[in-house]
Short mmCIF file of C-alpha atoms (C1' of nucleotides) in Angstrom, two decimals:
data_model
loop_
_atom_site.label_atom_id
_atom_site.label_comp_id
_atom_site.label_asym_id
_atom_site.label_seq_id
_atom_site.Cartn_x
_atom_site.Cartn_y
_atom_site.Cartn_z
CA MET A 1 112.26 87.41 75.29
CA THR A 2 114.77 84.92 74.00
CA ASP A 3 115.37 84.66 70.31
CA THR A 4 112.76 82.93 68.24
CA THR A 5 112.25 83.97 64.63
CA PRO A 6 115.37 85.63 63.23
CA ARG A 7 113.53 87.54 60.53
CA ARG A 8 114.81 90.97 59.71
CA ARG A 9 112.69 94.05 59.34
CA ASP A 10 109.44 92.97 60.84
CA ALA A 11 107.64 95.92 62.30
CA GLU A 12 104.83 93.97 63.93
CA ARG A 13 107.19 91.59 65.53
CA THR A 14 109.53 94.25 66.84
CA ARG A 15 106.69 96.19 68.31
CA ALA A 16 105.18 93.13 69.92
CA GLU A 17 108.50 92.05 71.36
CA LEU A 18 109.06 95.48 72.87
CA LEU A 19 105.62 95.44 74.38
CA ALA A 20 106.09 92.00 75.85
CA VAL A 21 109.46 92.78 77.34
CA ALA A 22 108.27 96.13 78.62
CA THR A 23 105.41 94.36 80.36
CA GLU A 24 107.84 92.12 82.18
CA VAL A 25 110.15 94.92 83.16
CA PHE A 26 107.46 97.32 84.31
CA ALA A 27 105.82 94.53 86.26
CA ALA A 28 109.13 93.61 87.84
CA SER A 29 110.32 97.09 88.79
CA GLY A 30 107.46 99.54 88.68
CA TYR A 31 107.16 102.53 86.43
CA ALA A 32 109.87 104.71 87.92
CA GLY A 33 112.09 101.74 88.66
CA ALA A 34 111.98 100.39 85.11
CA ARG A 35 114.82 101.43 82.83
CA VAL A 36 114.29 102.09 79.17
CA ASP A 37 117.78 100.84 78.47
CA ASP A 38 117.01 97.67 80.35
CA ILE A 39 113.91 97.02 78.30
CA ALA A 40 115.82 97.61 75.08
CA ASP A 41 118.70 95.40 76.12
CA ARG A 42 116.39 92.49 76.72
CA THR A 43 115.13 92.59 73.17
CA ARG A 44 117.11 92.04 70.06
CA THR A 45 116.46 95.57 68.97
CA THR A 46 117.52 98.89 70.43
CA LYS A 47 116.27 101.74 72.55
CA ARG A 48 115.79 103.77 69.45
CA MET A 49 112.92 101.51 68.47
CA ILE A 50 111.06 102.18 71.69
CA TYR A 51 110.90 105.81 70.72
CA TYR A 52 110.18 104.95 67.12
CA TYR A 53 107.17 102.85 68.03
CA PHE A 54 105.96 104.32 71.28
CA GLY A 55 107.31 107.82 71.55
CA SER A 56 108.24 107.89 75.22
CA LYS A 57 108.62 105.79 78.31
CA GLU A 58 105.27 107.00 79.51
CA LYS A 59 103.49 106.10 76.30
CA LEU A 60 105.17 102.72 76.36
CA TYR A 61 103.81 102.16 79.85
CA LEU A 62 100.37 103.22 78.74
CA ALA A 63 100.55 100.74 75.88
CA VAL A 64 101.64 98.02 78.30
CA LEU A 65 98.81 98.83 80.66
CA GLU A 66 96.16 98.87 77.98
CA HIS A 67 97.44 95.70 76.37
CA ALA A 68 97.55 93.93 79.72
CA TYR A 69 94.00 94.94 80.60
CA ARG A 70 92.69 93.95 77.22
CA GLY A 71 94.58 90.68 77.28
CA ILE A 72 93.05 89.68 80.58
CA ARG A 73 89.76 87.98 80.18
CA ALA A 74 87.79 88.23 83.37
CA ALA A 75 87.42 84.82 84.96
CA GLU A 76 83.70 85.33 84.61
CA HIS A 77 84.07 84.61 80.92
CA ASP A 78 85.19 81.09 81.58
CA LEU A 79 82.26 80.50 83.83
CA HIS A 80 79.43 78.84 81.99
CA PRO A 81 76.81 78.89 84.67
CA GLY A 82 74.51 76.85 82.46
CA ASP A 83 71.98 75.46 84.84
CA LEU A 84 74.40 74.91 87.67
CA PRO A 85 72.79 75.60 91.01
CA PRO A 86 73.51 79.27 91.71
CA LEU A 87 75.57 78.61 94.79
CA GLU A 88 77.67 76.08 92.95
CA ALA A 89 78.13 78.54 90.11
CA VAL A 90 79.41 81.22 92.44
CA ARG A 91 81.73 78.80 94.18
CA ARG A 92 83.03 77.76 90.81
CA LEU A 93 83.53 81.38 89.83
CA ALA A 94 85.52 82.01 92.98
CA GLU A 95 87.78 79.07 92.31
CA LEU A 96 88.20 80.03 88.68
CA THR A 97 89.15 83.52 89.74
CA TYR A 98 91.67 82.11 92.14
CA ASP A 99 93.44 80.11 89.45
CA HIS A 100 93.12 82.98 87.04
CA HIS A 101 94.87 85.41 89.35
CA LEU A 102 97.63 82.98 90.19
CA SER A 103 98.49 82.55 86.56
CA HIS A 104 98.56 86.25 85.76
CA SER A 105 100.94 87.65 88.30
CA ASP A 106 102.43 90.21 85.95
CA PHE A 107 99.01 91.69 85.46
CA ILE A 108 98.38 91.80 89.19
CA ARG A 109 101.65 93.59 89.71
CA LEU A 110 100.80 96.14 87.05
CA VAL A 111 97.56 96.84 88.84
CA SER A 112 99.43 97.38 92.09
CA ILE A 113 101.85 99.66 90.34
CA GLU A 114 99.08 101.62 88.74
CA ASN A 115 97.47 102.15 92.12
CA ILE A 116 100.73 103.39 93.55
CA HIS A 117 100.46 106.06 90.89
CA HIS A 118 96.91 106.84 91.97
CA GLY A 119 95.53 105.42 88.76
CA GLN A 120 96.78 108.41 86.85
CA TYR A 121 97.57 106.36 83.76
CA ILE A 122 94.60 104.05 83.64
CA SER A 123 92.36 107.07 83.98
CA ARG A 124 93.46 108.03 80.49
CA LEU A 125 92.36 104.68 79.14
CA GLY A 126 88.64 105.26 79.15
CA SER A 127 87.75 102.42 76.85
CA LEU A 128 88.63 99.78 79.40
CA ARG A 129 85.58 100.34 81.50
CA GLU A 130 83.30 98.42 79.19
CA ILE A 131 85.32 95.24 79.31
CA ASN A 132 84.33 94.31 82.83
CA ARG A 133 80.72 95.15 82.33
CA ASP A 134 79.48 91.91 80.86
CA ALA A 135 81.65 89.98 83.29
CA LEU A 136 79.67 91.52 86.09
CA GLY A 137 76.53 90.83 84.10
CA ILE A 138 77.17 87.12 84.17
CA LEU A 139 77.62 87.14 87.91
CA ASP A 140 74.59 89.30 88.31
CA GLY A 141 72.51 86.76 86.42
CA VAL A 142 73.61 83.96 88.69
CA LEU A 143 72.83 85.98 91.79
CA ALA A 144 69.40 86.92 90.49
CA ARG A 145 68.59 83.31 89.83
CA GLY A 146 69.78 82.39 93.30
CA ARG A 147 67.65 85.06 94.89
CA GLU A 148 64.58 83.85 93.03
CA GLN A 149 65.19 80.35 94.26
CA GLY A 150 65.66 81.71 97.75
CA VAL A 151 69.13 80.23 98.08
CA ILE A 152 71.09 83.49 97.90
CA ARG A 153 70.66 86.41 100.25
CA ASP A 154 69.26 89.61 98.85
CA ASP A 155 71.41 92.26 100.51
CA VAL A 156 74.43 91.75 98.30
CA ASP A 157 74.99 92.77 94.71
CA ALA A 158 77.31 91.45 92.02
CA LEU A 159 79.95 94.07 92.66
CA ASP A 160 80.09 93.14 96.35
CA VAL A 161 80.67 89.51 95.47
CA HIS A 162 83.24 90.40 92.87
CA LEU A 163 85.01 92.54 95.43
CA VAL A 164 85.22 89.79 98.02
CA ILE A 165 86.50 87.25 95.53
CA SER A 166 88.96 89.58 93.84
CA SER A 167 90.34 90.85 97.11
CA TYR A 168 91.24 87.42 98.32
CA CYS A 169 92.79 86.26 95.07
CA PHE A 170 94.57 89.51 94.43
CA PHE A 171 96.12 89.57 97.87
CA GLN A 172 97.68 86.15 97.45
CA VAL A 173 99.69 87.30 94.50
CA ALA A 174 100.21 90.95 95.30
CA ASN A 175 101.29 90.56 98.91
CA ARG A 176 103.09 87.31 98.61
CA HIS A 177 106.40 88.69 99.76
CA THR A 178 105.51 90.72 102.83
CA PHE A 179 103.00 88.16 104.01
CA GLY A 180 105.40 85.33 103.41
CA HIS A 181 108.07 87.10 105.37
CA LEU A 182 105.92 88.08 108.31
CA PHE A 183 104.04 84.83 108.70
CA ASP A 184 106.35 82.27 107.21
CA ARG A 185 103.73 81.10 104.80
CA ASP A 186 104.40 81.25 101.09
CA LEU A 187 100.93 81.98 99.79
CA LEU A 188 101.81 80.58 96.38
CA ASP A 189 103.26 77.35 97.63
CA PRO A 190 101.75 74.72 95.33
CA ALA A 191 101.10 72.51 98.31
CA LEU A 192 98.73 75.13 99.72
CA ARG A 193 96.96 75.86 96.50
CA ASP A 194 94.06 73.48 96.95
CA HIS A 195 93.60 74.64 100.49
CA HIS A 196 93.53 78.27 99.51
CA ARG A 197 91.28 77.67 96.55
CA ARG A 198 88.81 75.81 98.67
CA ILE A 199 88.75 78.61 101.21
CA ILE A 200 87.51 81.29 98.85
CA GLY A 201 84.90 78.88 97.52
CA ASP A 202 83.75 78.09 101.05
CA VAL A 203 83.74 81.74 101.98
CA VAL A 204 81.46 82.97 99.23
CA ALA A 205 79.20 79.94 99.36
CA ALA A 206 78.69 80.28 103.09
CA TRP A 207 78.32 84.03 102.90
CA LEU A 208 75.77 84.09 100.11
CA SER A 209 73.66 81.30 101.51
CA ALA A 210 73.45 82.84 104.97
CA ALA A 211 70.46 84.93 105.93
CA PRO A 212 70.85 88.69 105.58
CA SER A 213 72.27 90.18 108.76
CA VAL A 214 69.65 92.88 108.61
CA PRO A 215 66.20 92.59 106.99
CA GLY A 216 65.75 94.05 103.55
CA PRO A 217 68.16 94.99 100.75
CA ALA A 218 70.86 97.36 101.95
CA ALA A 219 73.18 97.73 98.99
CA SER A 220 73.35 101.28 97.67
CA MET B 1 105.25 118.73 107.77
CA THR B 2 104.21 122.28 108.49
CA ASP B 3 106.15 124.28 111.02
CA THR B 4 105.50 123.66 114.69
CA THR B 5 108.31 124.16 117.17
CA PRO B 6 110.93 126.60 115.83
CA ARG B 7 113.73 125.31 118.00
CA ARG B 8 117.19 125.22 116.54
CA ARG B 9 119.55 122.32 116.75
CA ASP B 10 117.26 119.55 117.81
CA ALA B 11 118.56 116.26 116.56
CA GLU B 12 115.62 114.16 117.65
CA ARG B 13 113.18 116.50 116.09
CA THR B 14 115.03 116.81 112.80
CA ARG B 15 115.35 113.08 112.51
CA ALA B 16 111.71 112.53 113.32
CA GLU B 17 110.58 115.14 110.86
CA LEU B 18 112.65 113.61 108.10
CA LEU B 19 111.25 110.19 108.86
CA ALA B 20 107.67 111.44 108.83
CA VAL B 21 108.05 113.34 105.59
CA ALA B 22 109.92 110.47 103.99
CA THR B 23 107.06 108.18 104.92
CA GLU B 24 104.62 110.42 103.12
CA VAL B 25 106.76 110.78 100.04
CA PHE B 26 107.68 107.12 99.71
CA ALA B 27 104.06 106.17 100.23
CA ALA B 28 102.97 108.66 97.61
CA SER B 29 105.51 107.86 94.91
CA GLY B 30 107.14 104.52 95.60
CA TYR B 31 110.79 103.91 96.28
CA ALA B 32 112.21 104.70 92.86
CA GLY B 33 109.71 107.47 92.26
CA ALA B 34 110.50 109.30 95.48
CA ARG B 35 113.05 112.09 95.25
CA VAL B 36 115.51 112.79 98.02
CA ASP B 37 115.36 116.47 97.10
CA ASP B 38 111.62 116.39 97.36
CA ILE B 39 111.73 114.90 100.83
CA ALA B 40 114.27 117.47 101.96
CA ASP B 41 112.33 120.37 100.48
CA ARG B 42 109.25 119.42 102.44
CA THR B 43 111.07 119.71 105.72
CA ARG B 44 112.63 122.78 107.18
CA THR B 45 116.03 121.20 106.98
CA THR B 46 118.15 120.14 104.02
CA LYS B 47 119.09 117.13 102.03
CA ARG B 48 122.39 117.04 103.81
CA MET B 49 120.61 115.95 106.97
CA ILE B 50 119.13 112.90 105.31
CA TYR B 51 122.61 111.63 104.74
CA TYR B 52 123.76 112.75 108.14
CA TYR B 53 121.06 110.81 109.90
CA PHE B 54 120.28 107.96 107.56
CA GLY B 55 123.25 107.52 105.29
CA SER B 56 121.47 106.88 102.00
CA LYS B 57 118.11 106.88 100.30
CA GLU B 58 117.93 103.15 100.73
CA LYS B 59 118.63 103.28 104.45
CA LEU B 60 116.08 106.04 104.81
CA TYR B 61 113.53 103.83 103.13
CA LEU B 62 114.45 100.96 105.42
CA ALA B 63 113.96 103.24 108.42
CA VAL B 64 110.59 104.33 107.07
CA LEU B 65 109.53 100.75 106.52
CA GLU B 66 110.59 99.57 109.93
CA HIS B 67 109.06 102.57 111.67
CA ALA B 68 105.80 102.09 109.82
CA TYR B 69 105.59 98.41 110.66
CA ARG B 70 106.40 99.04 114.29
CA GLY B 71 103.96 101.90 114.50
CA ILE B 72 101.11 99.80 113.24
CA ARG B 73 99.41 97.91 115.96
CA ALA B 74 97.57 94.97 114.52
CA ALA B 75 93.83 95.42 114.87
CA GLU B 76 93.88 92.27 116.93
CA HIS B 77 95.35 94.30 119.75
CA ASP B 78 92.24 96.41 120.03
CA LEU B 79 90.09 93.34 120.16
CA HIS B 80 89.29 92.39 123.70
CA PRO B 81 87.47 89.17 123.12
CA GLY B 82 86.60 88.97 126.81
CA ASP B 83 83.78 86.52 126.94
CA LEU B 84 82.17 87.64 123.71
CA PRO B 85 80.70 84.72 121.83
CA PRO B 86 83.47 83.56 119.48
CA LEU B 87 81.56 84.34 116.33
CA GLU B 88 80.80 87.82 117.54
CA ALA B 89 84.43 88.30 118.48
CA VAL B 90 85.59 87.37 114.99
CA ARG B 91 82.99 89.58 113.39
CA ARG B 92 84.16 92.38 115.59
CA LEU B 93 87.76 91.73 114.65
CA ALA B 94 86.88 91.88 110.97
CA GLU B 95 85.16 95.21 111.40
CA LEU B 96 87.98 96.59 113.52
CA THR B 97 90.44 95.52 110.86
CA TYR B 98 88.37 97.25 108.24
CA ASP B 99 88.46 100.58 110.07
CA HIS B 100 92.08 100.08 110.93
CA HIS B 101 93.11 99.64 107.32
CA LEU B 102 91.07 102.59 106.15
CA SER B 103 92.81 104.88 108.57
CA HIS B 104 96.32 103.75 107.69
CA SER B 105 96.48 104.15 103.97
CA ASP B 106 100.10 105.25 103.93
CA PHE B 107 101.05 102.01 105.58
CA ILE B 108 99.02 100.00 103.09
CA ARG B 109 100.73 101.77 100.25
CA LEU B 110 104.16 101.05 101.72
CA VAL B 111 103.26 97.39 101.86
CA SER B 112 102.23 97.46 98.21
CA ILE B 113 105.45 99.20 97.32
CA GLU B 114 107.49 96.73 99.25
CA ASN B 115 105.85 93.88 97.39
CA ILE B 116 106.61 95.52 94.09
CA HIS B 117 110.20 95.21 95.17
CA HIS B 118 109.70 91.55 95.99
CA GLY B 119 110.05 92.23 99.67
CA GLN B 120 113.77 92.76 99.29
CA TYR B 121 113.88 95.44 101.96
CA ILE B 122 111.57 93.98 104.54
CA SER B 123 113.51 90.76 104.32
CA ARG B 124 116.38 92.62 105.97
CA LEU B 125 114.17 93.59 108.89
CA GLY B 126 114.05 90.30 110.66
CA SER B 127 112.82 91.62 113.96
CA LEU B 128 109.39 92.45 112.59
CA ARG B 129 108.24 88.88 112.45
CA GLU B 130 107.56 88.69 116.14
CA ILE B 131 105.19 91.61 116.18
CA ASN B 132 102.36 89.82 114.46
CA ARG B 133 102.77 86.67 116.44
CA ASP B 134 100.72 87.55 119.46
CA ALA B 135 98.13 89.20 117.23
CA LEU B 136 97.57 85.84 115.62
CA GLY B 137 97.59 84.31 119.05
CA ILE B 138 94.58 86.33 120.10
CA LEU B 139 92.65 85.23 117.04
CA ASP B 140 93.75 81.68 117.57
CA GLY B 141 92.35 81.73 121.08
CA VAL B 142 88.99 82.90 119.86
CA LEU B 143 88.87 80.23 117.19
CA ALA B 144 89.82 77.52 119.65
CA ARG B 145 87.06 78.58 121.98
CA GLY B 146 84.60 78.57 119.11
CA ARG B 147 85.61 75.10 118.04
CA GLU B 148 85.17 73.79 121.55
CA GLN B 149 81.70 75.24 121.67
CA GLY B 150 81.00 73.72 118.28
CA VAL B 151 80.12 77.07 116.72
CA ILE B 152 83.23 77.41 114.56
CA ARG B 153 84.30 74.97 111.88
CA ASP B 154 87.49 73.04 112.44
CA ASP B 155 89.10 73.11 109.00
CA VAL B 156 90.35 76.66 109.25
CA ASP B 157 93.23 78.12 111.21
CA ALA B 158 93.94 81.62 112.47
CA LEU B 159 96.16 82.50 109.56
CA ASP B 160 93.42 81.54 107.10
CA VAL B 161 90.99 83.86 108.85
CA HIS B 162 93.52 86.62 109.06
CA LEU B 163 94.19 86.21 105.35
CA VAL B 164 90.55 86.51 104.37
CA ILE B 165 89.98 89.58 106.52
CA SER B 166 93.21 91.32 105.57
CA SER B 167 92.71 90.66 101.88
CA TYR B 168 89.36 92.35 101.81
CA CYS B 169 90.38 95.37 103.85
CA PHE B 170 93.70 95.76 102.10
CA PHE B 171 92.13 95.69 98.68
CA GLN B 172 89.78 98.52 99.48
CA VAL B 173 92.63 100.86 100.15
CA ALA B 174 95.30 99.49 97.86
CA ASN B 175 93.20 99.14 94.73
CA ARG B 176 90.95 102.08 95.24
CA HIS B 177 91.99 103.79 92.05
CA THR B 178 91.86 101.06 89.46
CA PHE B 179 88.73 99.56 90.91
CA GLY B 180 87.08 102.93 91.14
CA HIS B 181 87.92 103.66 87.57
CA LEU B 182 86.80 100.33 86.15
CA PHE B 183 83.61 99.96 88.13
CA ASP B 184 82.65 103.49 88.98
CA ARG B 185 82.57 102.74 92.66
CA ASP B 186 84.80 104.66 95.02
CA LEU B 187 85.57 102.00 97.57
CA LEU B 188 86.39 104.62 100.18
CA ASP B 189 83.26 106.66 99.71
CA PRO B 190 82.10 107.36 103.28
CA ALA B 191 78.55 106.58 102.24
CA LEU B 192 79.59 103.01 101.46
CA ARG B 193 81.67 102.48 104.54
CA ASP B 194 79.01 100.89 106.70
CA HIS B 195 77.95 98.66 103.86
CA HIS B 196 81.51 97.50 103.22
CA ARG B 197 82.26 97.04 106.88
CA ARG B 198 79.20 94.92 107.35
CA ILE B 199 80.12 92.75 104.41
CA ILE B 200 83.42 91.54 105.81
CA GLY B 201 81.74 90.87 109.14
CA ASP B 202 79.02 88.87 107.44
CA VAL B 203 81.51 87.02 105.33
CA VAL B 204 83.67 85.71 108.14
CA ALA B 205 80.75 85.02 110.44
CA ALA B 206 78.93 83.01 107.79
CA TRP B 207 82.07 81.25 106.69
CA LEU B 208 83.24 80.20 110.13
CA SER B 209 79.86 79.04 111.29
CA ALA B 210 79.22 76.90 108.24
CA ALA B 211 79.97 73.20 108.33
CA PRO B 212 83.33 72.12 106.93
CA SER B 213 83.09 71.46 103.20
CA VAL B 214 85.00 68.24 103.71
CA PRO B 215 85.15 66.18 106.89
CA GLY B 216 88.17 66.54 109.14
CA PRO B 217 90.79 69.26 109.58
CA ALA B 218 92.52 70.10 106.32
CA ALA B 219 94.76 73.00 107.18
CA SER B 220 98.44 72.24 106.72
"C1'" DC C 1 135.02 132.28 128.61
"C1'" DG C 2 137.26 128.70 125.49
"C1'" DG C 3 137.00 124.83 123.20
"C1'" DC C 4 135.15 120.76 121.30
"C1'" DT C 5 131.82 118.03 118.96
"C1'" DA C 6 127.26 117.39 117.23
"C1'" DA C 7 124.52 119.46 114.03
"C1'" DT C 8 123.76 122.13 110.04
"C1'" DG C 9 124.32 124.79 105.50
"C1'" DT C 10 126.30 125.47 100.70
"C1'" DA C 11 127.76 124.12 96.65
"C1'" DA C 12 129.57 121.06 94.05
"C1'" DT C 13 130.29 116.12 91.65
"C1'" DC C 14 129.38 112.36 88.99
"C1'" DA C 15 126.74 108.61 87.24
"C1'" DC C 16 122.83 107.48 85.25
"C1'" DC C 17 118.88 107.85 82.30
"C1'" DG C 18 115.35 109.51 79.18
"C1'" DG C 19 115.49 111.28 74.89
"C1'" DT C 20 117.48 112.55 70.14
"C1'" DA C 21 120.52 113.73 65.83
"C1'" DC C 22 122.06 111.58 62.20
"C1'" DG C 23 123.23 108.11 59.23
"C1'" DT C 24 122.24 103.48 57.15
"C1'" DT C 25 119.85 99.51 55.20
"C1'" DC C 26 116.15 96.76 54.00
"C1'" DA C 27 112.07 95.57 51.16
"C1'" DC C 28 108.54 96.62 48.33
"C1'" DA C 29 106.32 98.90 44.31
"C1'" DT C 30 106.71 100.30 39.81
"C1'" DA D 1 117.03 97.89 38.87
"C1'" DT D 2 116.19 101.37 41.51
"C1'" DG D 3 113.93 104.98 43.98
"C1'" DT D 4 111.71 105.65 48.26
"C1'" DG D 5 110.10 105.43 52.68
"C1'" DA D 6 109.79 102.51 56.55
"C1'" DA D 7 112.67 100.29 59.78
"C1'" DC D 8 116.72 100.19 62.18
"C1'" DG D 9 121.62 101.28 64.50
"C1'" DT D 10 125.19 104.26 66.76
"C1'" DA D 11 126.66 107.66 69.30
"C1'" DC D 12 125.68 111.32 71.79
"C1'" DC D 13 123.36 115.09 74.73
"C1'" DG D 14 121.46 117.49 78.58
"C1'" DG D 15 119.22 117.22 82.68
"C1'" DT D 16 118.32 115.07 86.88
"C1'" DG D 17 119.11 112.95 91.02
"C1'" DA D 18 121.85 110.61 94.59
"C1'" DT D 19 125.77 111.54 97.07
"C1'" DT D 20 129.65 114.21 99.20
"C1'" DA D 21 133.58 117.84 100.24
"C1'" DC D 22 134.03 121.56 102.78
"C1'" DA D 23 132.81 125.29 105.60
"C1'" DT D 24 130.18 126.88 109.62
"C1'" DT D 25 127.58 127.34 113.83
"C1'" DA D 26 125.26 126.08 117.88
"C1'" DG D 27 125.27 124.49 122.38
"C1'" DC D 28 127.26 122.10 126.17
"C1'" DC D 29 130.95 121.12 129.55
"C1'" DG D 30 134.56 122.55 132.26
#
DNA sequence: CGGCTAATGTAATCACCGGTACGTTCACAT
DNA sequence: ATGTGAACGTACCGGTGATTACATTAGCCG
């Protein structure tokens, strides 16, 4: 957060700046690793204000988490399936999700961090559940259409597809460092981006258009 | 670490116990979140011994990380492709990897933690790189055989396949909590295990047997 | 046995870090 | 213009947590 507007006494702005910087710091260091002093020092205000606006480190983290989750629009929202052929729509969704994840690495890291803490904080943020609902609804509509047309297998539901796509995209960002070290491939190398994006598109398209491996719907 | 052998003065045992407990605690709380006192209290020795054997919290974590990585045998090692049809071999590898990840959640969590720290610790453990080499080699052999037989597409390399499989399996364990909360599906629910295992098998089998989406090898 | 070192226990130290007491100043309403 | 509360700053506190100084004992080797 470098200086921008040098106004004095602007509650909204101070609060927003703290939240933005806290997001960066928590994402960079984890909850326990983040330092309240560090967050304060990176703003043009002081530690006192963190407690004035948020009350505690924990509540600040909760605010960061909620803000991050609300700020993320599921890639599904940018998908306008229109009358795209279902398979093309899903491929497009996969590739959108890929780009979406790559450009929101702080969010991805916060999710990792939250899982390290067994989801103990997000579990207090009940209102988030609804956000992803309609995103899944969009995907579900596409799959239904594909099944009707007989071009998409019937033993897979929207959540399964979402899981496969998210896993792949998430991994690229979340495990960049260990994977890069062990295999000498920087997953986020711009030169590989098209290759990696195409892969997840190919994967879901091939998967969904294949015949069910066992007759009849199996999803529970 | 509950009591087992009540011998006194056993260096090997003390060291091993510390390492095992430290693995649990680091995996449970992250590096910064883990407490040296906590680790010591869970053993039948004292904090002093951590410093006697490992020197510092950081070196203890490094030892945990290295031990965990060495202790993990890539699922590829349990794959004996023999003369299985290539596609079946890859499907089998995917399903093996799935079970493998599910039964090593502490390791998965350590990997997540290490990535939160930008891989700064694993980058000091240069010797690990070799471990995964021959694992990839096995997969590479299967793919090569499949390409020769014309049953596996030629625009995908072993690392790509490994990435797709690992991503899916890793996500299940690593993001269990946030995903479970947001979508009301416990990814590790035993009742879903067969369903989820089958999915990754279907995914790679369908993907690899499909025709390349663009003519000619594209992998870099 | 005597002694010598590896191994262990106890009790501190010291920095760091989340949180707060207290005082000040801005800006808006009247 | 000025009273008033919201917004902010400074300096500090108290606990915690990593690390260590020092004392002790166990076991082996001769």
